[in-house]
Structures are given as structure tokens and as C-alpha cells.
XYZ file of C-alpha atoms in Angstrom:
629
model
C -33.333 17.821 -28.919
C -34.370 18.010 -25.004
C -31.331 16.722 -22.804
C -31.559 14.199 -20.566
C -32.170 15.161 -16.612
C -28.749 14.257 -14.841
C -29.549 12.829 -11.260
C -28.755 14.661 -8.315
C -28.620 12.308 -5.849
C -26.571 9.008 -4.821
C -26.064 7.055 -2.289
C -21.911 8.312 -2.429
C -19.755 10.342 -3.582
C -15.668 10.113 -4.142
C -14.002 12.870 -4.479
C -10.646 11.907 -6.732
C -10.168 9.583 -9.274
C -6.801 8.247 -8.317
C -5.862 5.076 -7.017
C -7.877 5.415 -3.512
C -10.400 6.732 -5.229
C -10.631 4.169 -8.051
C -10.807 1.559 -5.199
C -13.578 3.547 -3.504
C -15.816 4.079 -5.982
C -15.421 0.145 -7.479
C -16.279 -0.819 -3.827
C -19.313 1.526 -3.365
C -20.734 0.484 -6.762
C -20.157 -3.276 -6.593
C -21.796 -3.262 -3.696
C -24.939 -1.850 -4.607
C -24.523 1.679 -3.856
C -25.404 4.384 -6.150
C -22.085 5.951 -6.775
C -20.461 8.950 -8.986
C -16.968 9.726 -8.554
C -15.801 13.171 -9.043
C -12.321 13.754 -10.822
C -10.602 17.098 -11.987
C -9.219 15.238 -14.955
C -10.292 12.140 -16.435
C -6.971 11.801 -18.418
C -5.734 11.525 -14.285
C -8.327 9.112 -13.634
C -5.801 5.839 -12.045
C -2.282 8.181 -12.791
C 1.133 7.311 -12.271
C 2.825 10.455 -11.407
C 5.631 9.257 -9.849
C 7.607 5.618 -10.258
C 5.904 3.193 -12.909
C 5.688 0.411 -11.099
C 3.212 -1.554 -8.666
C 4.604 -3.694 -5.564
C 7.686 -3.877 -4.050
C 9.067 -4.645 -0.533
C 5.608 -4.665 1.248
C 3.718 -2.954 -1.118
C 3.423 -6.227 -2.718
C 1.521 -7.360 0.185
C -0.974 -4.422 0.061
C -1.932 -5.339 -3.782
C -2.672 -9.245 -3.014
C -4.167 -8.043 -0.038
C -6.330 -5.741 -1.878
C -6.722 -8.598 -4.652
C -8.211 -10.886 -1.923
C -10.565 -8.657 -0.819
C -12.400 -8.189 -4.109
C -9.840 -4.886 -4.942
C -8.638 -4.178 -8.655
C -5.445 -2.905 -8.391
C -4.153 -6.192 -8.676
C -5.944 -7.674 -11.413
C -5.029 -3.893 -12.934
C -1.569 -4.383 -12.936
C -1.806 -7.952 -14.052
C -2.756 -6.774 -17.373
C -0.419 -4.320 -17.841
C 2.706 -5.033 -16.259
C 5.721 -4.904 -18.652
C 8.007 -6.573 -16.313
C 7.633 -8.808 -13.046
C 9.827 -9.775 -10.925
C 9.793 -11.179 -6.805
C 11.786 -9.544 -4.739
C 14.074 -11.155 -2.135
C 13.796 -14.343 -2.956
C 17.149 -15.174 -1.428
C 15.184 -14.091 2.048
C 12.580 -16.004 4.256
C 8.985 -15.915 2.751
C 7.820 -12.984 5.149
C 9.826 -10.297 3.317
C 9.598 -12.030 -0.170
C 7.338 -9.152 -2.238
C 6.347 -8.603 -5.758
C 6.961 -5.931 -8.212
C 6.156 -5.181 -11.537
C 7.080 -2.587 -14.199
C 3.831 -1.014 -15.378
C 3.019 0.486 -18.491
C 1.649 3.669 -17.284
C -0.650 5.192 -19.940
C -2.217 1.350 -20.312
C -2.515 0.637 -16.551
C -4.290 4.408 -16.071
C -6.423 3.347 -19.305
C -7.619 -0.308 -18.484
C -8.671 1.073 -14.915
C -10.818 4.103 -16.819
C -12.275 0.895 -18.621
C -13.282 -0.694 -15.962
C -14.688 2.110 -13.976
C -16.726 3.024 -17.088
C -17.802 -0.461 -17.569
C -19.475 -1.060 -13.653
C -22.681 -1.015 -13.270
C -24.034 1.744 -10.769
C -20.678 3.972 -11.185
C -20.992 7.400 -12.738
C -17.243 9.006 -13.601
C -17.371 12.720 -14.256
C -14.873 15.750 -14.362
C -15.253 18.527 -12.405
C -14.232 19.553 -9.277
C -16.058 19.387 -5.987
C -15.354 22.433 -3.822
C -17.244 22.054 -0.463
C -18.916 19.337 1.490
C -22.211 20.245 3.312
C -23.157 18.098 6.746
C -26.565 18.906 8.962
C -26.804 20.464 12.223
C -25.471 17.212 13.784
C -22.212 17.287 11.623
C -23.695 14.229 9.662
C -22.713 14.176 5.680
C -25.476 15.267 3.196
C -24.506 16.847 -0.100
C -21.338 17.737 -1.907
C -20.796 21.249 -4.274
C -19.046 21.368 -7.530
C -17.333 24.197 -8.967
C -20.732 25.283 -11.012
C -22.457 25.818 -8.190
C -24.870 21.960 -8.419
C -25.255 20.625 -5.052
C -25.211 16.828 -5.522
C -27.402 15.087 -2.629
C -25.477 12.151 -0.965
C -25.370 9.658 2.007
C -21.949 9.171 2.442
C -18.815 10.887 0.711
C -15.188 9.288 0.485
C -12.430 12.136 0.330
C -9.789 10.662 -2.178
C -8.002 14.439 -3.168
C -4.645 12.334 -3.262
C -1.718 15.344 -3.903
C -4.140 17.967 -4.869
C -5.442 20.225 -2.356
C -3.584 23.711 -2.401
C -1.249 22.070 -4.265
C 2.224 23.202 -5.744
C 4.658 22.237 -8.113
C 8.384 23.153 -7.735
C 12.474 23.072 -8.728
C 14.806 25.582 -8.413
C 12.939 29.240 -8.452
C 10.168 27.748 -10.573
C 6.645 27.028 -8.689
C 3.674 26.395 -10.489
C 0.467 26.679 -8.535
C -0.731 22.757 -10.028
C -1.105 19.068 -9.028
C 0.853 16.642 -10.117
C 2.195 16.632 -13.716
C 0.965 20.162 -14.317
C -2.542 19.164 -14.055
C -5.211 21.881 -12.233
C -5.674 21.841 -8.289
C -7.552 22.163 -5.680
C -7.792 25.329 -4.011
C -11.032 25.565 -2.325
C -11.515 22.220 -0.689
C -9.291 22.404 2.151
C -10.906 26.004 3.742
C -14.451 24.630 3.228
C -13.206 21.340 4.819
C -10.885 23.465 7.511
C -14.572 25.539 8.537
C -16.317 22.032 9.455
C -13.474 22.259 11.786
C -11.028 19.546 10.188
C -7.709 19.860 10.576
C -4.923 19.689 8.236
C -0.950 19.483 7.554
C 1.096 20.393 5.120
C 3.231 17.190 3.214
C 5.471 17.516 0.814
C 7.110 14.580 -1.804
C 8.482 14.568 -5.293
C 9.600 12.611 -8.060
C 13.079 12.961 -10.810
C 13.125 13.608 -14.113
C 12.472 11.546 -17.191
C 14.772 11.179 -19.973
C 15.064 10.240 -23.533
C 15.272 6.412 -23.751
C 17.305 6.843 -26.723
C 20.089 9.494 -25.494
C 21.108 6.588 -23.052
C 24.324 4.195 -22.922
C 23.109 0.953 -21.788
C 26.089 -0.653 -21.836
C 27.186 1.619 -19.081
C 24.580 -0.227 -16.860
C 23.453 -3.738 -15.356
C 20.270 -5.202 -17.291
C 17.323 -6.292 -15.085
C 15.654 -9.284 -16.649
C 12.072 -9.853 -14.921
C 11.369 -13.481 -13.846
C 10.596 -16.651 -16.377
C 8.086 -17.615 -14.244
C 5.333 -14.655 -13.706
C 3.790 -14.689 -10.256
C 0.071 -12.869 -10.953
C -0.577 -10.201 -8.332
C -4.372 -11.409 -8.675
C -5.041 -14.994 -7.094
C -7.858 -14.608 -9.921
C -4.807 -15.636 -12.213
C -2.465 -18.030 -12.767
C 0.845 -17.606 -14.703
C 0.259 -18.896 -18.175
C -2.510 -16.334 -18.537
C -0.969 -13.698 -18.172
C 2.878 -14.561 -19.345
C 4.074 -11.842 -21.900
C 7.491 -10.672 -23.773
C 9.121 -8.643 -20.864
C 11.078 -5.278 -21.199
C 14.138 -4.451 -18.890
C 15.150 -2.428 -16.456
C 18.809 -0.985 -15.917
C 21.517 -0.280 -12.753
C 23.496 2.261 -12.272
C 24.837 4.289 -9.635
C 25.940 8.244 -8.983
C 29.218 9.133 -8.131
C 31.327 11.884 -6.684
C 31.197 14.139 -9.180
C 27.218 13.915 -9.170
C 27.858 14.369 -5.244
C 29.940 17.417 -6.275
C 27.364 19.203 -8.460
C 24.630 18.388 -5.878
C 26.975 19.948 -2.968
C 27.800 23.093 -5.187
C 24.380 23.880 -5.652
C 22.510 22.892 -2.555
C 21.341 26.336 -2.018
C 19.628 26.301 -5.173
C 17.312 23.288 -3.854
C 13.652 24.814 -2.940
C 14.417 22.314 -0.471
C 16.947 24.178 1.659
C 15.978 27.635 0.851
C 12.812 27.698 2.979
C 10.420 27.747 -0.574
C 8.988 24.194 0.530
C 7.135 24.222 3.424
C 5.453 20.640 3.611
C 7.783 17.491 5.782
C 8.890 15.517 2.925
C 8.912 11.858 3.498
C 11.794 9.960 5.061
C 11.975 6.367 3.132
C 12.287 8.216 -0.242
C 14.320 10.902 0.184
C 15.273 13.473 -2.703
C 18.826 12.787 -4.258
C 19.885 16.145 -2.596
C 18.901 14.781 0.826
C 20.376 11.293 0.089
C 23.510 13.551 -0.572
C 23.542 15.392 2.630
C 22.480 12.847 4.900
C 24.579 10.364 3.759
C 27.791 12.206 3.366
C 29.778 8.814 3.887
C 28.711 7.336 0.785
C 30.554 7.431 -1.946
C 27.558 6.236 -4.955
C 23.327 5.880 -4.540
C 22.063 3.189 -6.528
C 19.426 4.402 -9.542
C 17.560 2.433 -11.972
C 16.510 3.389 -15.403
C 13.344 2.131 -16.066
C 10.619 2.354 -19.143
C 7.296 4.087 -18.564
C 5.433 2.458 -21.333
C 5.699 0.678 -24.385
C 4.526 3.355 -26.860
C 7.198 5.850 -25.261
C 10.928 6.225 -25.144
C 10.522 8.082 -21.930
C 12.591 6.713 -18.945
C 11.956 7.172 -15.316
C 15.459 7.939 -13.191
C 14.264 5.827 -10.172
C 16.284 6.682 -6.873
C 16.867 10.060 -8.280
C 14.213 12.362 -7.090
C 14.940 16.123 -7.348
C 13.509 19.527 -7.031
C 17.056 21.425 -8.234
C 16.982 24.188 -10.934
C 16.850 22.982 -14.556
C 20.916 23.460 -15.296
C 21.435 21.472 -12.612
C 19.543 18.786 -13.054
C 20.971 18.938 -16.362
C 24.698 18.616 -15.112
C 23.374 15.726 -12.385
C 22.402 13.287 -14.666
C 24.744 13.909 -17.336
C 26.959 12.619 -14.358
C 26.267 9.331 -14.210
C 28.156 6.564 -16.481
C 25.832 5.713 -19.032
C 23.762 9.064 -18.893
C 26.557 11.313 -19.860
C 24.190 12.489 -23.225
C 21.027 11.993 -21.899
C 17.624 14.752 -23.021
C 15.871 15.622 -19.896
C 11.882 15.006 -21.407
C 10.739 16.351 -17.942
C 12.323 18.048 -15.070
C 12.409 16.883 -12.255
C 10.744 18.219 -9.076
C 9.157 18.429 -5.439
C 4.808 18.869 -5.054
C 3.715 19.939 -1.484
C -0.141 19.781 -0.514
C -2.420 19.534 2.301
C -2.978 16.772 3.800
C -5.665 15.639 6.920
C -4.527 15.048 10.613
C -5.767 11.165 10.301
C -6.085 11.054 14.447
C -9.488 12.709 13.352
C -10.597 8.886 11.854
C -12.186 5.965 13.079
C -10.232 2.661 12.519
C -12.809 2.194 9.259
C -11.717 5.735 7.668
C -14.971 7.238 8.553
C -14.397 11.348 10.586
C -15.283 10.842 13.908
C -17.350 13.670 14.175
C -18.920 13.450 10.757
C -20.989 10.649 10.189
C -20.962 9.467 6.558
C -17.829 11.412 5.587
C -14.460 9.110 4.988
C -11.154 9.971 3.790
C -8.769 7.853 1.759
C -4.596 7.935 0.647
C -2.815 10.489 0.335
C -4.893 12.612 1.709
C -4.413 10.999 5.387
C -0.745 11.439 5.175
C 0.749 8.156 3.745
C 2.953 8.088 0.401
C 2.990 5.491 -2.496
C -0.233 4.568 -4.774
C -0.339 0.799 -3.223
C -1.085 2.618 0.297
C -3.699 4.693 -1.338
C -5.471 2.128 -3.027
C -5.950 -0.097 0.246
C -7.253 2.575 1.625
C -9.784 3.807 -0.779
C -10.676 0.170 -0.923
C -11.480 -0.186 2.964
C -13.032 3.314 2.794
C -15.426 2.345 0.065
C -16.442 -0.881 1.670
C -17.478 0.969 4.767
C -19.182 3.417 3.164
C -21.312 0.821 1.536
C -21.780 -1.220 5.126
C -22.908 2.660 6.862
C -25.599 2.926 4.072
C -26.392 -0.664 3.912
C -26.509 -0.308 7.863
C -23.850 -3.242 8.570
C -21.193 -3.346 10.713
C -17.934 -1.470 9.117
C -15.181 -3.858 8.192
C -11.967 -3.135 10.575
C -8.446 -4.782 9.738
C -6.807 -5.632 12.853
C -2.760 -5.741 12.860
C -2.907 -9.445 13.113
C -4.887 -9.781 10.015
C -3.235 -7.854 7.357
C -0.584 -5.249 6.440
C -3.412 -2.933 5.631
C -5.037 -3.315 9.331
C -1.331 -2.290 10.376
C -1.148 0.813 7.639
C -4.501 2.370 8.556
C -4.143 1.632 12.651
C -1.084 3.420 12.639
C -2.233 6.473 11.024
C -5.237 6.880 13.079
C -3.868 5.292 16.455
C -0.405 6.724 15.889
C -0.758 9.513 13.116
C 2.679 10.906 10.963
C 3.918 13.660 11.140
C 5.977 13.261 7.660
C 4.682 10.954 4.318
C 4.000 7.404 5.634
C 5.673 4.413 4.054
C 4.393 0.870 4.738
C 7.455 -1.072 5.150
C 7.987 -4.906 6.805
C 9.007 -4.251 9.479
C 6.044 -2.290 11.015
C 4.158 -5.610 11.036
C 4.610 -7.291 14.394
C 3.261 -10.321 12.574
C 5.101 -10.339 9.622
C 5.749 -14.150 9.361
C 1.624 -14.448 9.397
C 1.071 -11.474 6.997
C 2.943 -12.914 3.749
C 2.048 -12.057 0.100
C 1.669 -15.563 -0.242
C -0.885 -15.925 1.737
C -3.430 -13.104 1.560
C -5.809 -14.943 0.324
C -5.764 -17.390 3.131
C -6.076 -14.249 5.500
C -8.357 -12.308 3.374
C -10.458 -13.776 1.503
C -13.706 -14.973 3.666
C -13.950 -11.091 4.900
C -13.868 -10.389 1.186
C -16.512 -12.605 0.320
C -18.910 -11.555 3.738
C -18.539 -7.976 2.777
C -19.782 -8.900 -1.016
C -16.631 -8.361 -2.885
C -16.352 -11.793 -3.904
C -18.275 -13.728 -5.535
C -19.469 -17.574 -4.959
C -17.599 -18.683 -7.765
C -14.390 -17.253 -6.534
C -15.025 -18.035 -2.826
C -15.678 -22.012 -4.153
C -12.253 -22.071 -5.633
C -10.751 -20.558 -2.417
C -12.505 -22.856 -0.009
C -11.377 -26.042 -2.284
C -7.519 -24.621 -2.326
C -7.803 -23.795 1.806
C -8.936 -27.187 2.230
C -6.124 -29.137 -0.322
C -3.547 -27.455 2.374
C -4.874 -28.631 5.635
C -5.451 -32.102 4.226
C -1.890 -32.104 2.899
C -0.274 -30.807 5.615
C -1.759 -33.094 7.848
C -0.790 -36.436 5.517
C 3.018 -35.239 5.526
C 2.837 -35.214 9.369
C 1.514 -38.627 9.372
C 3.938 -40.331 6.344
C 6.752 -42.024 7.932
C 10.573 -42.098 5.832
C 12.049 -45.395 6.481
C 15.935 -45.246 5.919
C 17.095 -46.903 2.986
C 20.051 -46.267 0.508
C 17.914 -44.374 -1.830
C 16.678 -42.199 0.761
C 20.157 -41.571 1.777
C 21.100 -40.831 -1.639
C 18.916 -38.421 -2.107
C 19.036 -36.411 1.007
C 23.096 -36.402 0.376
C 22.077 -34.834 -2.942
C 20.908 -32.021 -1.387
C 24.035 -32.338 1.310
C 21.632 -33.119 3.982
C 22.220 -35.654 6.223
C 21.158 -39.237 6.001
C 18.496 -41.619 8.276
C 19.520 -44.434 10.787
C 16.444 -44.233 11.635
C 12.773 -43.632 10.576
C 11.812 -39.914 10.351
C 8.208 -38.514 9.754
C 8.240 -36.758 6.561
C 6.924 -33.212 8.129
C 10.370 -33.336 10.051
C 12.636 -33.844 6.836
C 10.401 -30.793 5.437
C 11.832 -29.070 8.578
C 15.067 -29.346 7.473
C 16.965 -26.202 6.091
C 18.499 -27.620 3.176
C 15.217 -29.501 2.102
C 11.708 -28.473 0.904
C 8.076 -30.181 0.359
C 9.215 -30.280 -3.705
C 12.349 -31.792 -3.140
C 11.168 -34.708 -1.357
C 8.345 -35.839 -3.894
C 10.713 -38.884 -5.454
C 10.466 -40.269 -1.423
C 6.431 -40.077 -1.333
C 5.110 -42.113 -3.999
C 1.612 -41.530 -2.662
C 1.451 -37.338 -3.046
C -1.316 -36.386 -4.905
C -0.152 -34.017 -7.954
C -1.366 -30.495 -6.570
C -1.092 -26.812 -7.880
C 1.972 -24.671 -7.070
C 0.037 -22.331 -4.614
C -0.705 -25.625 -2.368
C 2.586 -26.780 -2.401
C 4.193 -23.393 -1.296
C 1.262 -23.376 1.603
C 2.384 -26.304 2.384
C 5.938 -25.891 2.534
C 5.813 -22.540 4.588
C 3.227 -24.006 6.972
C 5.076 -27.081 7.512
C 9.003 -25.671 7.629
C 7.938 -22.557 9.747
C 5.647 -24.464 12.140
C 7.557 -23.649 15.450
C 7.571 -20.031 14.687
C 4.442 -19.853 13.338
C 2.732 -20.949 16.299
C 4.857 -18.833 18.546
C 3.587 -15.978 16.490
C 0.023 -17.083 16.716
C 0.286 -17.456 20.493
C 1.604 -13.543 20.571
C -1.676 -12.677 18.471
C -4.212 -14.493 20.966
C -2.839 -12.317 23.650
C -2.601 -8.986 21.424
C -6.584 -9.888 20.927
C -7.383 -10.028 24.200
C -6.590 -6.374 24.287
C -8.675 -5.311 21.047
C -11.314 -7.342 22.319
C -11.324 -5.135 25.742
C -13.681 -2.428 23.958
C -14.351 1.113 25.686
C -17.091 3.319 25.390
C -17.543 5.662 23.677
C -18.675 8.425 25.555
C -16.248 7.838 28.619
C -14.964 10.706 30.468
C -11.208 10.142 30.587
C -10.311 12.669 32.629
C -12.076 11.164 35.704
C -9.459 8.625 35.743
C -6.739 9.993 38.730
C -4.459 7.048 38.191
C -3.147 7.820 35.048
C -1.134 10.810 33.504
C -2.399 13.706 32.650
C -0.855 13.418 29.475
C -2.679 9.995 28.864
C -6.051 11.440 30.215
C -5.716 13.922 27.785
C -4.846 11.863 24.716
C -7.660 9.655 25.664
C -10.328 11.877 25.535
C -9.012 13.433 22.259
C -8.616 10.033 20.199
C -11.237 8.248 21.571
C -9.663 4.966 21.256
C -12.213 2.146 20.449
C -10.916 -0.658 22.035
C -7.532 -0.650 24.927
C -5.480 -2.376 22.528
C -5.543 0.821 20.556
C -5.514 2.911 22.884
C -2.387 1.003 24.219
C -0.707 2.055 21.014
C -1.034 5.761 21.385
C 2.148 7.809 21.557
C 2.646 9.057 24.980
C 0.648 6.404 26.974
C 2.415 4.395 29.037
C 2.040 0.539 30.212
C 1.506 1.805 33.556
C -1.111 3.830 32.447
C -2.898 0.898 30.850
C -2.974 -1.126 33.457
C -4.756 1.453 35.753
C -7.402 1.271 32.511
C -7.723 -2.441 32.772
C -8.179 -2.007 37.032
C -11.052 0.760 36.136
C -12.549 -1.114 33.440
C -12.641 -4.353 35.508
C -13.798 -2.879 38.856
C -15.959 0.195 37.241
C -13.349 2.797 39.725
C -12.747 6.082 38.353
C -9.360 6.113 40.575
């Protein structure tokens, strides 16, 4: 029977199928582009390599963020979370994030569904080992591994952990990716001859254990939360309630200290074998060990990887140590003293790009049409990738479409803040996003991504009328409300007083507006309903809105007033073909870094290591007067 002809050509290309390049390829597709995405496995399409879990301390703010710009890794996780819980709810509202156990084989699964199921996406496995631009460095086709050239207009890079990749602990190094699957190993010199430049990163992971060779009465259970919070603002809590599984606390102690002291020289780590900068914010146990001599225990968590597995990830104990050791250090710690090691432990280095070489929308700047995406650029976790690939995508679809790319500023979103400081700032080791790299932080909550994020979603064509409806009705229920509780007035009264005293706050003498009692720390918008007969029932989401807008009000507006002047700097744009080095009142240090990053607007280029105030202001006096001196 005669085959049918396979296309050759699309409108773009990702290269990876993991979590940036899930994103990517969603993004091109759903917004009209012709897309394929290229993966060396599709068992790896949407893996979990590493911890099995979504979220966290800021990371929960990337997934909503992604959610409210028409991403999936939210409404991903949604179904197939195992446990949920908030973190640090005893904290103010900006560091409050979300987390959730995942079920790793079912979240990897559910996202191959969905990328199967979009219209205008074609998945396929093979590896792509060259991409081809024209004499004006401008993307054109890609090359896979049989020798097909695949025509394209744009290309998103989303290799993740896999170029030149290795696998190691102990003496052992396997020439791989992650969890033994193949690597890349011709990428990197095709991509290093276009003249791109790369670094070498290194991070790793622990072992996993036999579920059923552990004592968990040796450890502290870890209940998720009664009441789910859904990472999607697609969802709402009754949907997507389930039975929940736990999670367990322990901690290491000196004798697990011992072993790893006795043995340090055994670590690929400290022998020279590794060559990649391993990241800083999640350090090996070895390097926990030896950094922080002082401390007596390191807090671990045993936590399931699935429901169809007994397998148990060992989170907070990352290792690259030979197999009898690793064997010894977990056997170490109460509760673990009989645990079956399923899979060892151990440390992956890889190349990774120099992400100065990027435009503030992920495109090269000297490749037009060619984009890179998560790992790849140098940052660490899968929440980081995914925003990325997300962002990527969408811009790939605006260059084709011949719109404007879509640019996050820091005062918009943690994601502006991720991918400004890799391109403004680069890294030098495995980026982490973490709180408090957001100078806005009390603006950029979880809780309020949607708020921030969802109108760009929508213009960009991510989300769709429906949604944006529901959004618009829920934006306007919390102005309207926040502006009745500044107009209600509280007379004083013994059941007023009564109830404030409840909640040991003090009592009226005179007549209070009810925003002001709001403002109060011992009080909140919920507890005063009995006093304000006239609220209008309204959905959780509004009331929390409501609550943080009205409570925080003095700080929020200081923090807005920091943001208009922190605009009027990314507003000051500079071209693009300037000639820095003409410029006699700045460094030469600055007049070099100038011309190299080719900042696009003087709040970036403000943020550029080695450029001074001083230096800035001379740019300003040029830029206003047209002087070169």
C-alpha cells in the first residue's frame, strides 16, 4: 500500500519535548502555526527526572502565571496531583506558594495526550542534529539524524539536560541524558559553528527507594490541605478534590554526616570527574555536608512518585557518591535503616547556552527566527522551563504572524523577572527563581496572576472569549467591592464591640469606615461579614482580592509608585545600532558591555553587571541632548 507523503515544511520547529518544549509547541500550534516538535524519546515527552512535584516557594507563581497566560502546566498538574498543599500560609500573601505532589508517569502521560490531541501539532521521535540559517544568519531549516532537512520559519531550542550530556556517581559515567535515556551529541558543535556560545552546567537528583523497605513511624506524616487550591484559575476546588497520599519528614544525622565525610573523595564531585557549576539553591547532600559543617541534621522528605509504584523519591538528598555509599547513607537515617535503593542516585552535567546571546523575548540576537527555551539557557527546575518555552513559543508565533513579541517586564510577573535576569544579568551556575529576586513581590502574588496576566494572555490569543468573559466579570466584582467597603461606615454598638473583642481587637467609641477595620491585623474582610448585612455573597477568589487589596493598601501603593518610576527607565528605549563606544563619559568597562548586550531599553541596560549609576546617568545626558561625550 503507497505511504503517505510526510510534509517537510512548518511554520516551527521545537526541538525537545520536555516541559519548555511542551509549552512551546502548545503555544506555536494554538496559535495557528504549523508546528512539529522533535523529541529523542516520546516515553520523555513532559518527564519528571528529578523531584515529583510542581510549585513550591515561587515556583508556584510561575505555574499560575503560566495558567493565566493560556499555559498547560497548570491545568497539567491539576489533574494529576496526588497531594496539594500551600505553602507558608503562616506568612504574608507575597511568599504564600503552592505545591503539589505529582504522579509522575500520569502527569508525563496526560501532557502526551494533550499534545497529541491539538490541532496543528505534529509530535515525533528523532533527533535533530543541526540547524541551518541563510547568509544573513536568519533561521530556515532544521536536520534530523537521517539526514531529512525539515523547512521552517522559526525554531525554539528546548534540549533541556541533553546536549553532550553525562550521567554520573562514584567511578560510574554513562555517556546519557537523564534517566539513562540517549543524548545529544551533535547539536551543540553544529550550534557552536553558527558561532553560539555555550557553558557547561551541572545538577543532579538522589536515589529512589522501595516504598515498602521504609519505617514510617520513624517519620512526621505530611497531610496535603482539605481545601485544594487549583493551580489553573480554569478550576475551582470541588472539581478537582481527590483522596490525597502523604508525604513524610525526616532528617540525617551525624553518622550520615560521618559516612559522607569518610568518603568525600569518592564524590565525582570533588575528584575533578564533573566539570559543569552545579547549582547553588539545591545543593548535593555531600555539599550540604561540607558547607554546612555546623549543622548537626538536613531535613529530607520521603515522598511517592506515583500511584501505580512503590518507588519513593529521597527529596533533600541529592547525591552522585559510589553505590556502597549511597547504600550506607540512607540506611542512616531513622526510619530508612532497611531501605532497597530502586535507583542510585547521581549528578548529570550538559551544555548549556550563554543566555546574554537573547533578546528579552528568547529570540538569538543574531539569528532571526531561532529561540531558545529552559534548561538550555542556564536555569534549573521544570516550572522555570515551562515559562520559558511558553514565552518562547508565543513569540515565535507573533515573528511569523509579524506582531510585536510579547516581553514580561519585572513589574509584571515573576517570569518577566526569570527571563530579564538571564539575558540582562546571565548565571554563571543553574538559576533558581526564588522570592526574593522580585523587587515587586507584594504585586507579583500567586493569587493574583490572573489579575496581572490575563488580558496579555487573551491579546496574544491564548485565551479564549469565554475565559476572558469570566475574568473581566471577577476583575470587576473586586473593584466594585473594594470600593463599597471604603464607603460602609461601622457605627459602635455593643455587638460590634463584641465581636471585634472576639477576635481580641479593640473596640469603637467612635464610627470607623469598614476598609479601616479590614486594616486591622487581627481582622480580615471574612471576619467582619456578621457587621455588613448588605455584602453581596461572592466567590472565595473575590473575597481574598479583596482582602489583600484592602489590608495591604499603604504598601501596595508604595510599591506601585516604585514601579511608575522603574518604567520610566524601560520606557527610555535605545537603538539598536548605537555605537557605544563613542560615549567618553562612561567606563570602558560599561562601553564595552554595552555594545556586547545590546540592551533594548536603559532600564536594562541599567541592570547589567558592571555598569554603574554614574554611568547611566551620562546615558540619560547623551540620550537627552544627542552628545556622544
Amino acid at each position: 500500500m503507497k505511504g503517505l507523503a510526510k510534509p517537510d515544511r512548518y511554520d516551527a520547529v521545537i526541538i525537545g519535548g520536555g516541559h519548555a518544549g511542551c509549552e512551546a509547541a502548545l503555544a506555536c500550534a494554538r496559535l495557528g502555526l504549523k508546528t512539529i516538535m522533535f523529541c529523542i524519546n516520546l516515553d520523555s515527552v513532559a518527564m519528571m527526572p528529578c523531584n515529583p512535584n510542581i510549585g513550591g516557594t515561587s515556583k508556584g507563581h510561575l505555574v499560575r502565571e503560566i495558567d493565566a497566560l493560556g499555559g498547560e502546566m497548570g491545568k497539567n498538574i491539576d489533574k494529576t496531583f496526588i497531594q496539594s498543599r500551600m505553602l507558608n500560609t503562616s506568612k504574608g500573601p507575597a511568599v504564600q506558594s503552592l505545591r503539589a505532589q505529582a504522579d509522575k508517569r500520569a502527569y508525563s502521560s496526560e501532557m502526551k495526550r494533550t499534545l497529541e490531541n491539538t490541532g496543528g501539532l505534529t509530535i515525533k521521535q528523532q533527533e535533530i542534529i543541526a540547524v541551518n540559517v541563510d547568509e544573513t544568519g536568519k533561521v530556515n531549516s532544521v536536520t534530523s539524524e537521517s539526514g531529512a532537512l525539515i523547512e521552517t520559519k522559526t525554531v525554539v531550542l528546548c534540549a533541556g539536560t541533553y546536549l553532550n550530556s553525562r550521567c554520573l556517581y562514584g567511578n560510574v559515567v554513562s555517556e546519557c541524558g537523564p534517566n539513562g535515556y540517549k543524548n545529544s551529541i551533535r547539536l551543540t558543535d553544529k550550534l557552536k559553528a553558527l558561532g553560539i556560545n555555550f557553558y557547561r552546567f551541572k545538577t543532579g537528583t538522589p536515589a529512589r527507594i522501595d516504598g515498602k523497605t521504609v519505617d514510617y513511624s520513624k517519620f512526621s506524616e505530611q497531610y496535603g490541605d482539605e481545601i485544594i487550591v487549583p493551580f489553573s484559575f480554569e478550576n475551582v476546588d470541588k472539581n478537582i478534590s481527590k483522596p490525597q497520599v502523604s508525604c513524610w519528614l525526616g532528617y540525617t544525622n551525624e553518622k550520615t554526616h560521618s559516612i559522607i565525610r569518610g568518603n568525600i573523595h569518592r564524590s565525582p564531585m570533588y575528584t575533578g570527574v564533573i566539570e559543569g557549576t552545579g547549582t547553588r539553591y539545591c545543593p548535593s547532600i555531600e555539599d550540604k555536608v561540607v558547607r554546612f559543617a555546623d549543622k548537626e541534621r538536613h531535613q529530607i522528605f520521603i515522598e511517592p512518585e506515583g500511584l501505580d509504584t512503590n518507588e519513593m523519591y529521597i527529596s533533600g538528598m541529592s547525591t552522585s557518591l559510589p553505590e556502597d555509599v549511597q547504600t550506607e547513607m540512607y540506611c542512616s537515617v531513622e526510619g530508612l535503616e532497611n531501605a532497597v535503593i530502586t535507583r542510585n542516585g547521581y549528578a548529570i552535567e550538559y551544555d548549556c547556552v550563554d543566555s546574554t546571546q537573547l533578546k528579552l523575548s528568547l529570540e538569538f540576537k543574531n539569528f532571526p527566527g531561532l529561540f531558545s527555551a529552559g534548561q538550555l539557557n542556564g536555569s534549573s527546575g521544570y516550572e522555570e522551563a515551562a515559562c520559558q518555552g511558553l514565552i518562547a513559543g508565543i513569540n515565535a508565533a507573533m515573528l511569523v504572524n509579524g506582531k510585536a513579541p510579547i516581553v514580561l517586564g519585572r513589574d509584571e510577573a515573576y517570569i518577566g523577572v526569570l527571563i530579564d535576569d538571564l539575558v540582562t544579568k546571565g548565571t554563571n551556575e543553574p538559576y533558581r527563581m526564588m522570592t526574593s529576586r522580585a523587587e515587586y513581590r507584594l504585586l507579583l502574588r500567586q493569587d493574583n496572576a490572573d489579575l496581572r496576566l490575563t488580558e496579555i494572555g487573551y491579546g496574544a490569543g491564548l485565551i479564549d472569549q469565554e475565559r476572558f468573559l469570566m475574568f473581566a466579570a471577577k476583575r470587576d466584582l473586586i473593584r466594585d467591592e473594594i470600593n463599597r467597603v471604603g464607603s460602609v461606615n461601622i457605627p459602635p454598638s455593643e455587638t460590634v464591640n463584641s465581636l471585634l473583642a472576639e477576635h481580641g481587637s479593640a473596640g469603637l467609641s467612635t464610627g470607623i469606615k469598614l476598609a479601616d477595620l479590614i486594616k486591622r491585623a487581627e481582622l480580615s474582610y471574612d471576619m467582619l461579614a456578621p457587621l455588613d448585612p448588605e455584602r453581596k455573597p461572592l466567590p472565595p477568589s473575590v473575597r481574598e482580592q479583596v482582602n489583600i487589596a484592602v489590608k495591604y493598601e499603604g504598601y501596595l501603593k508604595r510599591q506601585s509608585i516604585q514601579v511608575e518610576q522603574f518604567k520610566k527607565l524601560e520606557k527610555r528605549l535605545l537603538p539598536k545600532d548605537f555605537d557605544y563606544s563613542s560615549l567618553k563619559g562612561i567606563s570602558l568597562e560599561a562601553r564595552q558591555k554595552l555594545n556586547s548586550f545590546r540592551p533594548e531599553n536603559v532600564g536594562q541596560a541599567s541592570r547589567i553587571t558592571g555598569i554603574s549609576p554614574a554611568d547611566i546617568s551620562v546615558l540619560l545626558v547623551c540620550m537627552e541632548y544627542g552628545s556622544k561625550s
